[in-house]
Structure formats: C-alpha cells, structure tokens
Amino acid sequence: MNPLQRRRKRGVILTPQGFQKLQTAKCQAQSWENLDKRYTLEDLSDRTGLDPDTLMKVFHCQVGVDKQTLNTCFRAFNLLLEPSDYQLPRTDEVISNQHSIQNLTDWGEAPDISAFLGRTAELTTLKHWILKEHCRVVTLFGMDGMGKTSLSVKLAEQIQDKFEFVIWRSLRNAPSVKDMLADLIQILSEGQENNLPKTLDGRISQLIHYLKNARCLLILDNLETILQDASGKYNIGYYR
C-alpha cells in the first residue's frame, strides 16, 4: 500500500483548558464523594468504564484518543465536551515545550544551583532515558565532588512539569526506613494518610500503591549512606 494513500488517524488530546476542566471536576468529586482521597486509576476506570491505559493517555495529553473516549470521561464527571476542550496531537517537540502536568514538588534539602553551568550532554542523556525510554530507575555514579547532587537537582528542575509529584530527599543522615516511607507516603497522599501501617511491609506496600497510581519523580541523594555498615564499608543490598 502506498503510505501516502492512507494516513493513520492520530485521534485528539485535551487542550490545556479541557485538561483543567476535567482535573477540576475530578478534584471536586474526590472532595465531595471520596472523602478527599485521591482517585486511583482503578477508581477512575470503574467510574468511566475505560481501561487504565486509556485513562493515562487522556490525562497525560500526549497520545491521541478518539473523541468518544473524551466524551465518556467528561460525562463521568457531569461535564460537556466542547470543541475548545480538545485538539489534534502535536509533535513531540511542541508537547515537550508547551504541555505541563500540574504537580506537587517537595525539594527537601536540595541545594541552590543558581550558578549551575554545563553538563549539557549528561542532562540530555538523562532526560532521554527518563522521558523517552521510560527508565524506572537511574543511578548516578562518580567520585565525591563531581557534582552528582547538583546534576540531579538541575535535571529535576528541567523535567518537573512532566510529573504529578517531584520529591528530592537527601539520605546523608541515614533516616530509618520506616520514617522515610512515612514521609514519602504523606507527600504522595497529599497528607490524607493519617493511619500509617505499623509494619515495614505494610508501609512498603502502601508506598508502591501510590507510586503505581501517579507519575512520580523521586530522587534520593547520598544513597550510599544507607548502604554502609558500622565500619563504613558498603553493604550493597542491605539497608543500614
């Protein structure tokens, strides 16, 4: 078949106005109907009748879906889909520069990097791994003083609008694993989790639940600190 004879339909995506309208209605429903608890993808799937993968496309506004799908989402929140609420997908470059996800950021003890210069190649590689190849875990290795911490902060600043949550934490003082989990769960639940599990396994499961249901960027600096034993030697695979 001549590729010029038929072009694959790309569907439509939400405009910033349409995204804001749907997001506002979702937040209001969470407040009024779900006791301020954040809807999971499973909750939204039950409400709309759409599968989680399709819902992720709708809310990330990067991959086109058919207009009926957007209609279904809007009707689930008693909204009317209007022509100003959707548009044709744009090129990756335009999306990257113009579309942002509303997010919550917590920089913790991240250092000031106002004087940061260079590292262009490293930043380009890291952004490609995370945004294009969707790597779930990236580790920065290097000798002390090479600027790994500043590089991680600069990277987070440049891609923060692609995530719902951005959390930067230093582990220099080796916090206990239960305290660290509690901290992360409180942020990801937006302060809604008041009864944290007492057990370590319970808190890990709860953290995984939140990480599976939101687009999160979690940066842990000085990770080697929590992998050292009393003699200062690394004990990879075991939390200090």
mmCIF file of C-alpha atoms in Angstrom:
data_model
loop_
_atom_site.group_PDB
_atom_site.id
_atom_site.type_symbol
_atom_site.label_atom_id
_atom_site.label_comp_id
_atom_site.label_asym_id
_atom_site.label_seq_id
_atom_site.Cartn_x
_atom_site.Cartn_y
_atom_site.Cartn_z
ATOM 1 C CA MET A 1 0.000 0.000 0.000
ATOM 2 C CA ASN A 2 1.245 3.475 -0.853
ATOM 3 C CA PRO A 3 1.867 5.185 2.508
ATOM 4 C CA LEU A 4 0.556 8.427 1.014
ATOM 5 C CA GLN A 5 -2.835 6.900 0.222
ATOM 6 C CA ARG A 6 -3.927 6.456 3.808
ATOM 7 C CA ARG A 7 -2.694 8.093 6.983
ATOM 8 C CA ARG A 8 -3.353 6.621 10.397
ATOM 9 C CA LYS A 9 -5.715 8.767 12.423
ATOM 10 C CA ARG A 10 -3.992 10.164 15.484
ATOM 11 C CA GLY A 11 -7.134 10.956 17.455
ATOM 12 C CA VAL A 12 -7.347 14.012 19.705
ATOM 13 C CA ILE A 13 -5.915 15.163 23.030
ATOM 14 C CA LEU A 14 -7.163 17.583 25.651
ATOM 15 C CA THR A 15 -6.280 21.244 25.340
ATOM 16 C CA PRO A 16 -4.901 22.935 28.480
ATOM 17 C CA GLN A 17 -8.420 24.315 29.003
ATOM 18 C CA GLY A 18 -10.010 20.882 28.633
ATOM 19 C CA PHE A 19 -7.439 19.268 30.909
ATOM 20 C CA GLN A 20 -8.023 21.908 33.586
ATOM 21 C CA LYS A 21 -11.799 21.457 33.344
ATOM 22 C CA LEU A 22 -11.558 17.686 33.758
ATOM 23 C CA GLN A 23 -8.932 17.936 36.510
ATOM 24 C CA THR A 24 -11.051 20.426 38.484
ATOM 25 C CA ALA A 25 -14.125 18.218 38.229
ATOM 26 C CA LYS A 26 -12.089 15.184 39.333
ATOM 27 C CA CYS A 27 -10.728 17.048 42.362
ATOM 28 C CA GLN A 28 -14.221 18.218 43.314
ATOM 29 C CA ALA A 29 -15.554 14.669 43.052
ATOM 30 C CA GLN A 30 -12.687 13.431 45.243
ATOM 31 C CA SER A 31 -13.627 16.022 47.849
ATOM 32 C CA TRP A 32 -17.381 15.546 47.762
ATOM 33 C CA GLU A 33 -17.716 11.836 47.046
ATOM 34 C CA ASN A 34 -14.449 10.222 48.144
ATOM 35 C CA LEU A 35 -13.697 11.979 51.449
ATOM 36 C CA ASP A 36 -10.812 13.913 49.835
ATOM 37 C CA LYS A 37 -8.993 10.678 48.993
ATOM 38 C CA ARG A 38 -7.170 10.688 45.676
ATOM 39 C CA TYR A 39 -8.789 8.569 42.956
ATOM 40 C CA THR A 40 -6.610 5.689 41.814
ATOM 41 C CA LEU A 41 -6.540 4.587 38.184
ATOM 42 C CA GLU A 42 -8.733 1.661 39.215
ATOM 43 C CA ASP A 43 -11.280 4.071 40.743
ATOM 44 C CA LEU A 44 -11.332 6.164 37.581
ATOM 45 C CA SER A 45 -11.647 3.036 35.448
ATOM 46 C CA ASP A 46 -14.693 1.909 37.441
ATOM 47 C CA ARG A 47 -16.249 5.353 37.165
ATOM 48 C CA THR A 48 -15.697 5.855 33.437
ATOM 49 C CA GLY A 49 -15.738 2.290 32.129
ATOM 50 C CA LEU A 50 -12.405 2.935 30.383
ATOM 51 C CA ASP A 51 -9.294 0.814 30.879
ATOM 52 C CA PRO A 52 -6.372 2.308 32.896
ATOM 53 C CA ASP A 53 -4.057 2.578 29.870
ATOM 54 C CA THR A 54 -6.603 4.689 28.013
ATOM 55 C CA LEU A 55 -7.129 6.899 31.058
ATOM 56 C CA MET A 56 -3.386 7.506 31.314
ATOM 57 C CA LYS A 57 -3.393 8.684 27.695
ATOM 58 C CA VAL A 58 -6.305 11.033 28.420
ATOM 59 C CA PHE A 59 -4.716 12.663 31.475
ATOM 60 C CA HIS A 60 -1.163 12.819 30.089
ATOM 61 C CA CYS A 61 -2.412 14.607 26.932
ATOM 62 C CA GLN A 62 0.356 13.279 24.710
ATOM 63 C CA VAL A 63 -1.141 10.347 22.786
ATOM 64 C CA GLY A 64 -4.324 10.810 20.789
ATOM 65 C CA VAL A 65 -7.566 9.010 21.664
ATOM 66 C CA ASP A 66 -10.912 9.039 19.865
ATOM 67 C CA LYS A 67 -13.300 11.857 20.718
ATOM 68 C CA GLN A 68 -15.843 9.401 22.141
ATOM 69 C CA THR A 69 -13.304 8.456 24.819
ATOM 70 C CA LEU A 70 -13.034 12.093 25.911
ATOM 71 C CA ASN A 71 -16.829 12.350 25.847
ATOM 72 C CA THR A 72 -17.029 9.330 28.144
ATOM 73 C CA CYS A 73 -14.537 10.870 30.601
ATOM 74 C CA PHE A 74 -16.351 14.182 30.669
ATOM 75 C CA ARG A 75 -19.793 12.603 31.133
ATOM 76 C CA ALA A 76 -18.458 10.580 34.069
ATOM 77 C CA PHE A 77 -17.904 13.902 35.851
ATOM 78 C CA ASN A 78 -21.091 15.565 34.550
ATOM 79 C CA LEU A 79 -19.199 17.694 32.042
ATOM 80 C CA LEU A 80 -19.989 18.611 28.440
ATOM 81 C CA LEU A 81 -17.101 18.159 25.993
ATOM 82 C CA GLU A 82 -16.808 21.286 23.845
ATOM 83 C CA PRO A 83 -14.663 21.904 20.731
ATOM 84 C CA SER A 84 -12.322 24.127 22.762
ATOM 85 C CA ASP A 85 -11.576 21.182 25.081
ATOM 86 C CA TYR A 86 -9.676 19.060 22.532
ATOM 87 C CA GLN A 87 -7.216 19.368 19.671
ATOM 88 C CA LEU A 88 -5.075 17.261 17.362
ATOM 89 C CA PRO A 89 -1.857 15.855 18.885
ATOM 90 C CA ARG A 90 1.206 17.958 18.239
ATOM 91 C CA THR A 91 4.774 16.920 17.551
ATOM 92 C CA ASP A 92 6.871 15.617 20.449
ATOM 93 C CA GLU A 93 8.897 18.833 20.464
ATOM 94 C CA VAL A 94 5.844 21.073 20.845
ATOM 95 C CA ILE A 95 4.323 18.852 23.520
ATOM 96 C CA SER A 96 7.591 18.811 25.411
ATOM 97 C CA ASN A 97 7.804 22.599 25.391
ATOM 98 C CA GLN A 98 4.159 23.552 25.917
ATOM 99 C CA HIS A 99 2.322 20.880 27.907
ATOM 100 C CA SER A 100 2.779 20.613 31.632
ATOM 101 C CA ILE A 101 1.274 18.313 34.216
ATOM 102 C CA GLN A 102 0.020 20.040 37.334
ATOM 103 C CA ASN A 103 2.319 18.804 40.046
ATOM 104 C CA LEU A 104 3.319 18.877 43.680
ATOM 105 C CA THR A 105 7.017 19.413 44.390
ATOM 106 C CA ASP A 106 8.914 18.916 47.636
ATOM 107 C CA TRP A 107 12.595 19.811 47.346
ATOM 108 C CA GLY A 108 13.564 18.877 50.900
ATOM 109 C CA GLU A 109 17.218 19.897 51.461
ATOM 110 C CA ALA A 110 18.070 20.303 47.778
ATOM 111 C CA PRO A 111 20.951 22.776 47.340
ATOM 112 C CA ASP A 112 20.783 26.075 45.482
ATOM 113 C CA ILE A 113 22.011 25.567 41.907
ATOM 114 C CA SER A 114 21.548 29.083 40.558
ATOM 115 C CA ALA A 115 25.194 29.040 39.427
ATOM 116 C CA PHE A 116 24.923 25.663 37.672
ATOM 117 C CA LEU A 117 26.746 25.559 34.322
ATOM 118 C CA GLY A 118 27.462 22.909 31.692
ATOM 119 C CA ARG A 119 26.628 19.198 31.901
ATOM 120 C CA THR A 120 24.503 19.617 28.769
ATOM 121 C CA ALA A 121 25.326 16.188 27.378
ATOM 122 C CA GLU A 122 24.621 14.430 30.684
ATOM 123 C CA LEU A 123 21.291 16.262 31.096
ATOM 124 C CA THR A 124 20.267 15.366 27.537
ATOM 125 C CA THR A 125 21.076 11.689 28.124
ATOM 126 C CA LEU A 126 19.231 11.549 31.443
ATOM 127 C CA LYS A 127 16.138 13.247 30.022
ATOM 128 C CA HIS A 128 16.130 10.834 27.092
ATOM 129 C CA TRP A 129 16.334 7.814 29.403
ATOM 130 C CA ILE A 130 13.552 9.051 31.662
ATOM 131 C CA LEU A 131 11.121 10.753 29.269
ATOM 132 C CA LYS A 132 11.661 8.824 26.043
ATOM 133 C CA GLU A 133 12.788 5.363 27.145
ATOM 134 C CA HIS A 134 10.735 5.489 30.366
ATOM 135 C CA CYS A 135 13.509 4.069 32.552
ATOM 136 C CA ARG A 136 12.110 3.407 36.022
ATOM 137 C CA VAL A 137 15.440 3.605 37.887
ATOM 138 C CA VAL A 138 18.515 5.667 37.005
ATOM 139 C CA THR A 139 21.652 5.750 39.164
ATOM 140 C CA LEU A 140 24.342 8.446 39.066
ATOM 141 C CA PHE A 141 27.826 7.148 39.885
ATOM 142 C CA GLY A 142 31.002 9.165 40.356
ATOM 143 C CA MET A 143 33.691 10.288 42.740
ATOM 144 C CA ASP A 144 32.896 12.712 45.564
ATOM 145 C CA GLY A 145 32.778 16.341 44.466
ATOM 146 C CA MET A 146 31.966 15.671 40.813
ATOM 147 C CA GLY A 147 28.588 17.420 41.049
ATOM 148 C CA LYS A 148 26.166 14.482 41.093
ATOM 149 C CA THR A 149 23.893 16.238 43.588
ATOM 150 C CA SER A 150 23.715 19.478 41.583
ATOM 151 C CA LEU A 151 23.134 17.496 38.400
ATOM 152 C CA SER A 152 20.192 15.660 39.987
ATOM 153 C CA VAL A 153 18.585 18.934 41.106
ATOM 154 C CA LYS A 154 19.081 20.555 37.693
ATOM 155 C CA LEU A 155 17.577 17.522 35.985
ATOM 156 C CA ALA A 156 14.548 17.595 38.299
ATOM 157 C CA GLU A 157 14.029 21.305 37.614
ATOM 158 C CA GLN A 158 14.041 20.742 33.858
ATOM 159 C CA ILE A 159 11.579 17.830 33.796
ATOM 160 C CA GLN A 160 9.403 18.535 36.835
ATOM 161 C CA ASP A 161 6.416 19.570 34.704
ATOM 162 C CA LYS A 162 6.187 16.019 33.306
ATOM 163 C CA PHE A 163 5.364 14.506 36.714
ATOM 164 C CA GLU A 164 2.495 14.747 39.179
ATOM 165 C CA PHE A 165 4.891 14.527 42.127
ATOM 166 C CA VAL A 166 8.545 15.562 42.379
ATOM 167 C CA ILE A 167 10.334 14.649 45.628
ATOM 168 C CA TRP A 168 14.030 15.287 46.338
ATOM 169 C CA ARG A 169 15.493 13.800 49.519
ATOM 170 C CA SER A 170 18.980 13.604 50.985
ATOM 171 C CA LEU A 171 19.855 10.400 52.845
ATOM 172 C CA ARG A 172 23.085 11.846 54.237
ATOM 173 C CA ASN A 173 21.865 11.392 57.837
ATOM 174 C CA ALA A 174 20.650 7.822 57.154
ATOM 175 C CA PRO A 175 16.997 8.158 58.227
ATOM 176 C CA SER A 176 15.270 4.975 59.352
ATOM 177 C CA VAL A 177 13.460 3.183 56.567
ATOM 178 C CA LYS A 178 10.098 3.423 58.378
ATOM 179 C CA ASP A 179 10.487 7.188 58.825
ATOM 180 C CA MET A 180 11.463 7.659 55.187
ATOM 181 C CA LEU A 181 8.493 5.601 53.996
ATOM 182 C CA ALA A 182 6.139 7.598 56.228
ATOM 183 C CA ASP A 183 7.498 10.848 54.788
ATOM 184 C CA LEU A 184 7.025 9.720 51.190
ATOM 185 C CA ILE A 185 3.545 8.310 51.799
ATOM 186 C CA GLN A 186 2.384 11.552 53.419
ATOM 187 C CA ILE A 187 3.539 13.556 50.386
ATOM 188 C CA LEU A 188 2.097 11.187 47.781
ATOM 189 C CA SER A 189 -1.230 11.009 49.630
ATOM 190 C CA GLU A 190 -1.220 14.811 49.926
ATOM 191 C CA GLY A 191 -1.486 14.474 53.692
ATOM 192 C CA GLN A 192 -4.550 12.225 53.575
ATOM 193 C CA GLU A 193 -2.953 9.100 55.100
ATOM 194 C CA ASN A 194 -3.370 9.554 58.848
ATOM 195 C CA ASN A 195 -3.213 5.886 59.869
ATOM 196 C CA LEU A 196 0.053 4.528 58.538
ATOM 197 C CA PRO A 197 0.680 0.773 58.774
ATOM 198 C CA LYS A 198 2.800 -0.194 61.770
ATOM 199 C CA THR A 199 4.799 -2.832 59.920
ATOM 200 C CA LEU A 200 7.597 -2.215 57.435
ATOM 201 C CA ASP A 201 5.979 -4.489 54.832
ATOM 202 C CA GLY A 202 2.712 -2.596 55.203
ATOM 203 C CA ARG A 203 4.362 0.754 54.558
ATOM 204 C CA ILE A 204 6.275 -0.574 51.560
ATOM 205 C CA SER A 205 3.025 -1.905 50.065
ATOM 206 C CA GLN A 206 1.316 1.427 50.672
ATOM 207 C CA LEU A 207 4.149 3.349 49.016
ATOM 208 C CA ILE A 208 4.054 1.041 45.994
ATOM 209 C CA HIS A 209 0.302 1.629 45.753
ATOM 210 C CA TYR A 210 0.825 5.384 45.402
ATOM 211 C CA LEU A 211 3.756 5.034 43.029
ATOM 212 C CA LYS A 212 1.635 2.830 40.732
ATOM 213 C CA ASN A 213 -1.182 5.352 40.568
ATOM 214 C CA ALA A 214 0.624 8.619 39.904
ATOM 215 C CA ARG A 215 3.500 9.792 37.755
ATOM 216 C CA CYS A 216 6.275 10.390 40.298
ATOM 217 C CA LEU A 217 9.880 11.558 40.147
ATOM 218 C CA LEU A 218 11.671 10.501 43.339
ATOM 219 C CA ILE A 219 15.330 11.480 43.767
ATOM 220 C CA LEU A 220 17.356 10.029 46.656
ATOM 221 C CA ASP A 221 20.726 11.726 47.153
ATOM 222 C CA ASN A 222 23.612 10.105 49.074
ATOM 223 C CA LEU A 223 22.072 6.658 48.683
ATOM 224 C CA GLU A 224 25.395 5.076 49.609
ATOM 225 C CA THR A 225 24.988 6.372 53.183
ATOM 226 C CA ILE A 226 22.213 3.919 53.987
ATOM 227 C CA LEU A 227 24.171 1.020 52.492
ATOM 228 C CA GLN A 228 27.121 1.306 54.875
ATOM 229 C CA ASP A 229 27.703 -0.830 57.932
ATOM 230 C CA ALA A 230 29.204 0.375 61.214
ATOM 231 C CA SER A 231 32.754 0.101 59.857
ATOM 232 C CA GLY A 232 31.932 2.395 56.946
ATOM 233 C CA LYS A 233 32.101 -0.363 54.347
ATOM 234 C CA TYR A 234 29.431 -0.650 51.687
ATOM 235 C CA ASN A 235 26.927 -3.425 52.210
ATOM 236 C CA ILE A 236 25.041 -3.398 48.943
ATOM 237 C CA GLY A 237 21.591 -4.925 49.162
ATOM 238 C CA TYR A 238 21.057 -4.181 52.837
ATOM 239 C CA TYR A 239 19.573 -1.035 54.335
ATOM 240 C CA ARG A 240 21.746 0.307 57.160
#
